[in-house]
């Protein structure tokens, strides 16, 4: 029973719950209670009139009825005013209870002789409805219920105590009344506790659902921002659908496709301009920077370029070291795409000129622009980066490489689209670039119209270097200046998204302060402007609370059928009916209390015949067996110590709670058993007999006649059978989760059986009791008492009142049981959806950042105040390219202008990505792809600085993992060659050493690594040989110490590095141990 009373919630939640509960939940019950009482009073008047009684002859009865009708009509009018109900809930409930109590006491003393069994059923009705239908707290309800019981007992005890001995024994009747009232109080309190527990659980689940929705909205915003930071919006939804499918199918798996290819998210766009820009002199400057300064410098520079791109309707595609390229005309076509790119190039050059003028740092900007068509999209499975491919893209790249520092180099195609917007001059130079020399087309340099103005202004503001002093490093000067640009931090937008709220978040203060009955009872009458005062969270809060309103059960709903309350979804209805019910044992225990109370009452008011005792003994045995089965799960240790024949009982106990068929059968049998035993005493009365008290020879002086029929039970057991029937009907409401239609059927059966017994087959017993009670009455008006004093009529009216009352409660219980189930299901679904969204956010973030970096940019405590940067002493960098793909790539109508060529490249990169999911390559981190070149690194998940304290072999042990990965790439490419009938070969370059890692770019955050190690690794690939892995001398030594075999290639010329001695890794026998696969 202790589990029925949940811990008290936080004060604000408790305050709102009380308001919500009294207004939204008990409000309809209060109105229905008043309606039932009014109809009951009208029914009494109708029965009195139909039975031929003269109402004028009984002024006390008539006065009580008129006062009752007037008083309860007035209370109904007051209760229907919702605005008053909130403020006067307790006083109004007290008035209703006092009116019912006054009406009951009025009935006691009108209509005839006062007896100890008078109005017991009515007082039982008052006691039960105080708990079940009045908006009172448990303490107030208990006080009202006990006061009602005591008032009846005390009034009758004081009034009947001095009466002559002609009345039946008073003490047993008062004891029976006390037992019945006590049982009514316990049953009412139990019903109220069950309902409050269910309502509070539903209320909390609704709040949890609200918080879950907020959290879900937050996660949706997170993943939307993340997705849009990787991809353009037009591709985001399509790729998001695939991620969701992968999450549902299981991590790492791909949804089944109709072909053997991976999904390709690439589209062709015509009429675009491509801009490539490179910072001249940045490599030397970067070598002088600390890791923090380098990342800050790159973020500020590229953040400025992103800002310029946004101003000129250009989309940044990718950052490659210090190279920046973007496209205008994507995703939507723009007529001025060429002008946009040229303007952007000029602004970039201007920004670098200002930087050089302010700091004295010798850097410049080289820009190349070409216009044409591109294939754009995403390839591969991991580290998605939006990219563009086409011969036009390649040409734009060469335009930048062969350009002039500080100028924008354009092709004839771009010049034609400028339509004279800018003056140009011929490049007039012999192209050192073989690609441009082969094309043989003229190129042009754009004349910046604002360049002369800037030259005239010169450095009027003075150099920053002169202010800071001559000793400051150029890199530090540049960093100081760039900080003034104020570029946004990567993923800064995530810090502005509302943080997920926990389920323990208190209710909105504004919601509590602005709550009014109109919100929960009639939103249509909400004062204008209140919605404006509430923020979005409060508005959602009230929307959720509105869905809990009990009046919703009578209206059209997306979830329920308003007539049957069945769920509209058949699967949900089936799930609800098959749901487990652990509380069934408590229902059975409380029903046993009703049965036991009826037993005590029967024992008190009858002469306890042996047959009745035996019947109850058998029933007690059945009840004990039922309770033992229900609670045997909690007595498992005791049961297992007993005879083996009882060892199956705990299993049966679990089945009772989980099997609805067994549960319904046992519940129905229990209720029918209580109904049957409530009227068992009538079986010991003859079905029809002559009443000795109505015989003509019985004199008025025969006051010493017994109250018992010859060979039968005392006549006073007849009204107590009525009361036991009324008490037994309460067992129906104690089974809270029993379906409404079954309760309706059982109550109809009970009503029909009870009325047929007391109004037909055993109606003569009521007449005989009245004859004995009024034996010797001198006043003719007392020979026929009022309706209130005749057991069979008052009993029938009580049965109908209890029937409708319990039916209303059954409907209300059914609605709340279903509502509780619905909210639990919604909460589970929202939690699952939230979990899916969190996984999606994690996958998206890990698709941009390494797994060990991602936590830095997500979570409730992430404030994005600092740029992420990390330096490493020993990182192995790999560049693996498929040079033959450049020759393979062509653009014709046969291959859909190059789309089918990219499909093959997508298969190559996707197969390479699949290797990353293997446990042995968990330390390999993909950095990016550059056309057909794959860049990866190992050693990035090591703690910064720890390598310096470790010996060389241990600190660079991950080099072996990278070699094995390079060999695995070659094996993958061999498989692709076999299936595509190609002869692609891999060219790999490896180098190891210190690098700086960081995240830069606010518009499209990108994780990258920089340093001389990266540059040399790239040169090892570009100067390498097909089918070979080329490494530097230092890397060769490290690999040999790990057991790999390398042989010298000799001294070669490396751009930017001079003459270097390089080595080839012997991939025929990767280690000195067992042989391994050859490379490509």
CSV table of C-alpha atoms in Angstrom, one decimal, residues 764-929:
chain,number,residue,atom,x,y,z
A,764,UNK,CA,-42.6,-9.7,0.8
A,765,UNK,CA,-39.8,-9.7,3.4
A,766,UNK,CA,-39.7,-5.9,3.2
A,767,UNK,CA,-43.5,-5.7,3.6
A,768,UNK,CA,-43.2,-8.1,6.6
A,769,UNK,CA,-40.6,-6.0,8.2
A,770,UNK,CA,-42.7,-2.9,7.8
A,771,UNK,CA,-45.7,-4.8,9.3
A,772,UNK,CA,-43.6,-5.8,12.3
A,773,UNK,CA,-42.1,-2.4,12.7
A,774,UNK,CA,-45.5,-0.7,12.7
A,775,UNK,CA,-47.3,-3.4,14.6
A,776,UNK,CA,-49.8,-1.8,17.0
A,777,UNK,CA,-49.6,1.7,15.4
A,778,UNK,CA,-52.7,3.7,16.3
A,779,UNK,CA,-52.2,6.4,13.7
A,780,UNK,CA,-53.5,5.2,10.3
A,781,UNK,CA,-50.9,7.4,8.5
A,782,UNK,CA,-48.2,5.3,10.0
A,783,UNK,CA,-49.6,2.0,8.7
A,784,UNK,CA,-47.9,2.9,5.4
A,785,UNK,CA,-44.5,4.6,5.9
A,786,UNK,CA,-42.8,6.9,3.4
A,787,UNK,CA,-40.7,5.8,0.5
A,788,UNK,CA,-37.6,6.5,2.6
A,789,UNK,CA,-38.5,4.0,5.2
A,790,UNK,CA,-39.5,1.1,3.0
A,791,UNK,CA,-36.5,-1.1,2.5
A,792,UNK,CA,-37.4,-2.5,-1.0
A,793,UNK,CA,-38.1,0.9,-2.5
A,794,UNK,CA,-35.3,2.8,-0.9
A,795,UNK,CA,-33.0,-0.1,-1.7
A,796,UNK,CA,-34.0,0.0,-5.4
A,797,UNK,CA,-33.4,3.7,-5.6
A,798,UNK,CA,-30.0,3.3,-3.9
A,799,UNK,CA,-29.1,0.6,-6.3
A,800,UNK,CA,-29.8,2.9,-9.3
A,801,UNK,CA,-27.9,5.8,-7.7
A,802,UNK,CA,-24.9,3.5,-7.0
A,803,UNK,CA,-25.2,2.1,-10.5
A,804,UNK,CA,-24.9,5.5,-12.2
A,805,UNK,CA,-22.3,6.7,-9.8
A,806,UNK,CA,-20.0,3.7,-10.3
A,807,UNK,CA,-20.6,3.9,-14.1
A,808,UNK,CA,-19.4,7.5,-14.2
A,809,UNK,CA,-16.4,6.5,-12.1
A,810,UNK,CA,-15.7,3.5,-14.3
A,811,UNK,CA,-15.8,5.7,-17.4
A,812,UNK,CA,-13.4,8.2,-15.7
A,813,UNK,CA,-11.1,5.4,-14.6
A,814,UNK,CA,-11.0,3.9,-18.0
A,815,UNK,CA,-10.2,7.2,-19.6
A,816,UNK,CA,-7.3,7.9,-17.2
A,817,UNK,CA,-5.9,4.4,-17.4
A,818,UNK,CA,-5.8,4.7,-21.2
A,819,UNK,CA,-4.5,8.3,-21.0
A,820,UNK,CA,-1.7,7.1,-18.6
A,821,UNK,CA,-0.8,4.3,-21.1
A,822,UNK,CA,-0.9,6.7,-24.0
A,823,UNK,CA,1.5,9.2,-22.3
A,824,UNK,CA,3.8,6.5,-21.3
A,825,UNK,CA,3.9,5.3,-24.9
A,826,UNK,CA,4.4,8.8,-26.2
A,827,UNK,CA,7.2,9.4,-23.7
A,828,UNK,CA,8.9,6.1,-24.7
A,829,UNK,CA,8.6,7.1,-28.4
A,830,UNK,CA,9.9,10.6,-27.8
A,831,UNK,CA,12.8,9.2,-25.7
A,832,UNK,CA,13.6,6.8,-28.5
A,833,UNK,CA,13.4,9.5,-31.1
A,834,UNK,CA,15.6,11.8,-28.9
A,835,UNK,CA,18.1,9.0,-28.6
A,836,UNK,CA,18.0,8.5,-32.3
A,837,UNK,CA,18.5,12.2,-32.8
A,838,UNK,CA,21.4,12.2,-30.3
A,839,UNK,CA,23.0,9.3,-32.2
A,840,UNK,CA,22.4,11.2,-35.4
A,841,UNK,CA,24.1,14.3,-34.0
A,842,UNK,CA,27.0,12.2,-32.8
A,843,UNK,CA,27.4,10.5,-36.2
A,844,UNK,CA,27.2,13.9,-38.0
A,845,UNK,CA,29.8,15.4,-35.7
A,846,UNK,CA,32.1,12.4,-36.0
A,847,UNK,CA,31.7,12.7,-39.7
A,848,UNK,CA,33.3,16.2,-39.4
A,849,UNK,CA,35.6,15.6,-36.5
A,850,UNK,CA,37.6,12.7,-35.1
A,851,UNK,CA,35.8,10.8,-32.3
A,852,UNK,CA,38.2,12.2,-29.6
A,853,UNK,CA,37.6,15.8,-30.8
A,854,UNK,CA,33.8,15.6,-31.2
A,855,UNK,CA,33.1,15.9,-27.4
A,856,UNK,CA,34.8,19.3,-27.4
A,857,UNK,CA,32.1,20.7,-29.5
A,858,UNK,CA,28.9,19.2,-28.2
A,859,UNK,CA,27.1,18.9,-24.8
A,860,UNK,CA,25.4,21.1,-22.4
A,861,UNK,CA,28.6,22.7,-21.0
A,862,UNK,CA,30.2,23.5,-24.4
A,863,UNK,CA,30.6,27.2,-24.6
A,864,UNK,CA,32.8,27.4,-27.8
A,865,UNK,CA,34.9,30.1,-26.3
A,866,UNK,CA,38.3,28.7,-27.5
A,867,UNK,CA,39.4,27.3,-30.8
A,868,UNK,CA,40.4,23.7,-30.7
A,869,UNK,CA,44.1,23.1,-31.4
A,870,UNK,CA,46.5,20.4,-30.5
A,871,UNK,CA,50.1,19.7,-31.3
A,872,UNK,CA,51.5,16.2,-31.7
A,873,UNK,CA,55.1,15.0,-31.8
A,874,UNK,CA,54.7,11.9,-33.8
A,875,UNK,CA,51.9,11.6,-36.4
A,876,UNK,CA,52.1,9.4,-39.5
A,877,UNK,CA,50.5,11.1,-42.5
A,878,UNK,CA,49.4,9.2,-45.6
A,879,UNK,CA,48.5,10.4,-49.1
A,880,UNK,CA,47.2,7.7,-51.4
A,881,UNK,CA,46.1,8.7,-54.9
A,882,UNK,CA,44.8,7.0,-58.0
A,883,UNK,CA,46.6,9.0,-60.7
A,884,UNK,CA,45.1,6.9,-63.5
A,885,UNK,CA,41.7,8.3,-62.6
A,886,UNK,CA,42.5,11.6,-64.1
A,887,UNK,CA,43.0,9.9,-67.5
A,888,UNK,CA,40.0,7.7,-66.9
A,889,UNK,CA,37.7,10.7,-66.2
A,890,UNK,CA,36.0,12.1,-69.2
A,891,UNK,CA,32.9,14.1,-69.9
A,892,UNK,CA,30.6,12.8,-72.6
A,893,UNK,CA,26.9,12.0,-73.1
A,894,UNK,CA,27.7,8.3,-72.8
A,895,UNK,CA,28.9,8.7,-69.2
A,896,UNK,CA,26.4,11.5,-68.4
A,897,UNK,CA,29.0,14.2,-68.5
A,898,UNK,CA,31.3,12.4,-66.1
A,899,UNK,CA,28.7,11.3,-63.6
A,900,UNK,CA,29.4,7.6,-64.2
A,901,UNK,CA,33.2,8.2,-63.7
A,902,UNK,CA,32.4,9.8,-60.4
A,903,UNK,CA,30.3,6.8,-59.5
A,904,UNK,CA,33.4,4.6,-59.8
A,905,UNK,CA,35.4,7.1,-57.7
A,906,UNK,CA,32.7,7.0,-55.1
A,907,UNK,CA,33.0,3.2,-55.0
A,908,UNK,CA,36.8,3.4,-54.5
A,909,UNK,CA,36.6,6.0,-51.7
A,910,UNK,CA,33.6,4.2,-50.0
A,911,UNK,CA,35.5,0.9,-50.0
A,912,UNK,CA,38.5,2.7,-48.6
A,913,UNK,CA,36.2,4.2,-45.9
A,914,UNK,CA,34.9,0.8,-45.0
A,915,UNK,CA,38.4,-0.3,-43.9
A,916,UNK,CA,38.2,2.3,-41.2
A,917,UNK,CA,35.5,0.3,-39.4
A,918,UNK,CA,37.8,-2.6,-38.9
A,919,UNK,CA,39.1,-2.8,-35.3
A,920,UNK,CA,42.8,-3.1,-36.4
A,921,UNK,CA,42.4,0.3,-38.2
A,922,UNK,CA,40.6,2.1,-35.4
A,923,UNK,CA,43.6,4.3,-34.9
A,924,UNK,CA,43.5,5.5,-38.5
A,925,UNK,CA,41.8,8.9,-38.9
A,926,UNK,CA,40.6,10.0,-42.3
A,927,UNK,CA,41.3,13.7,-42.9
A,928,UNK,CA,39.9,14.4,-46.3
A,929,UNK,CA,39.8,13.4,-49.9
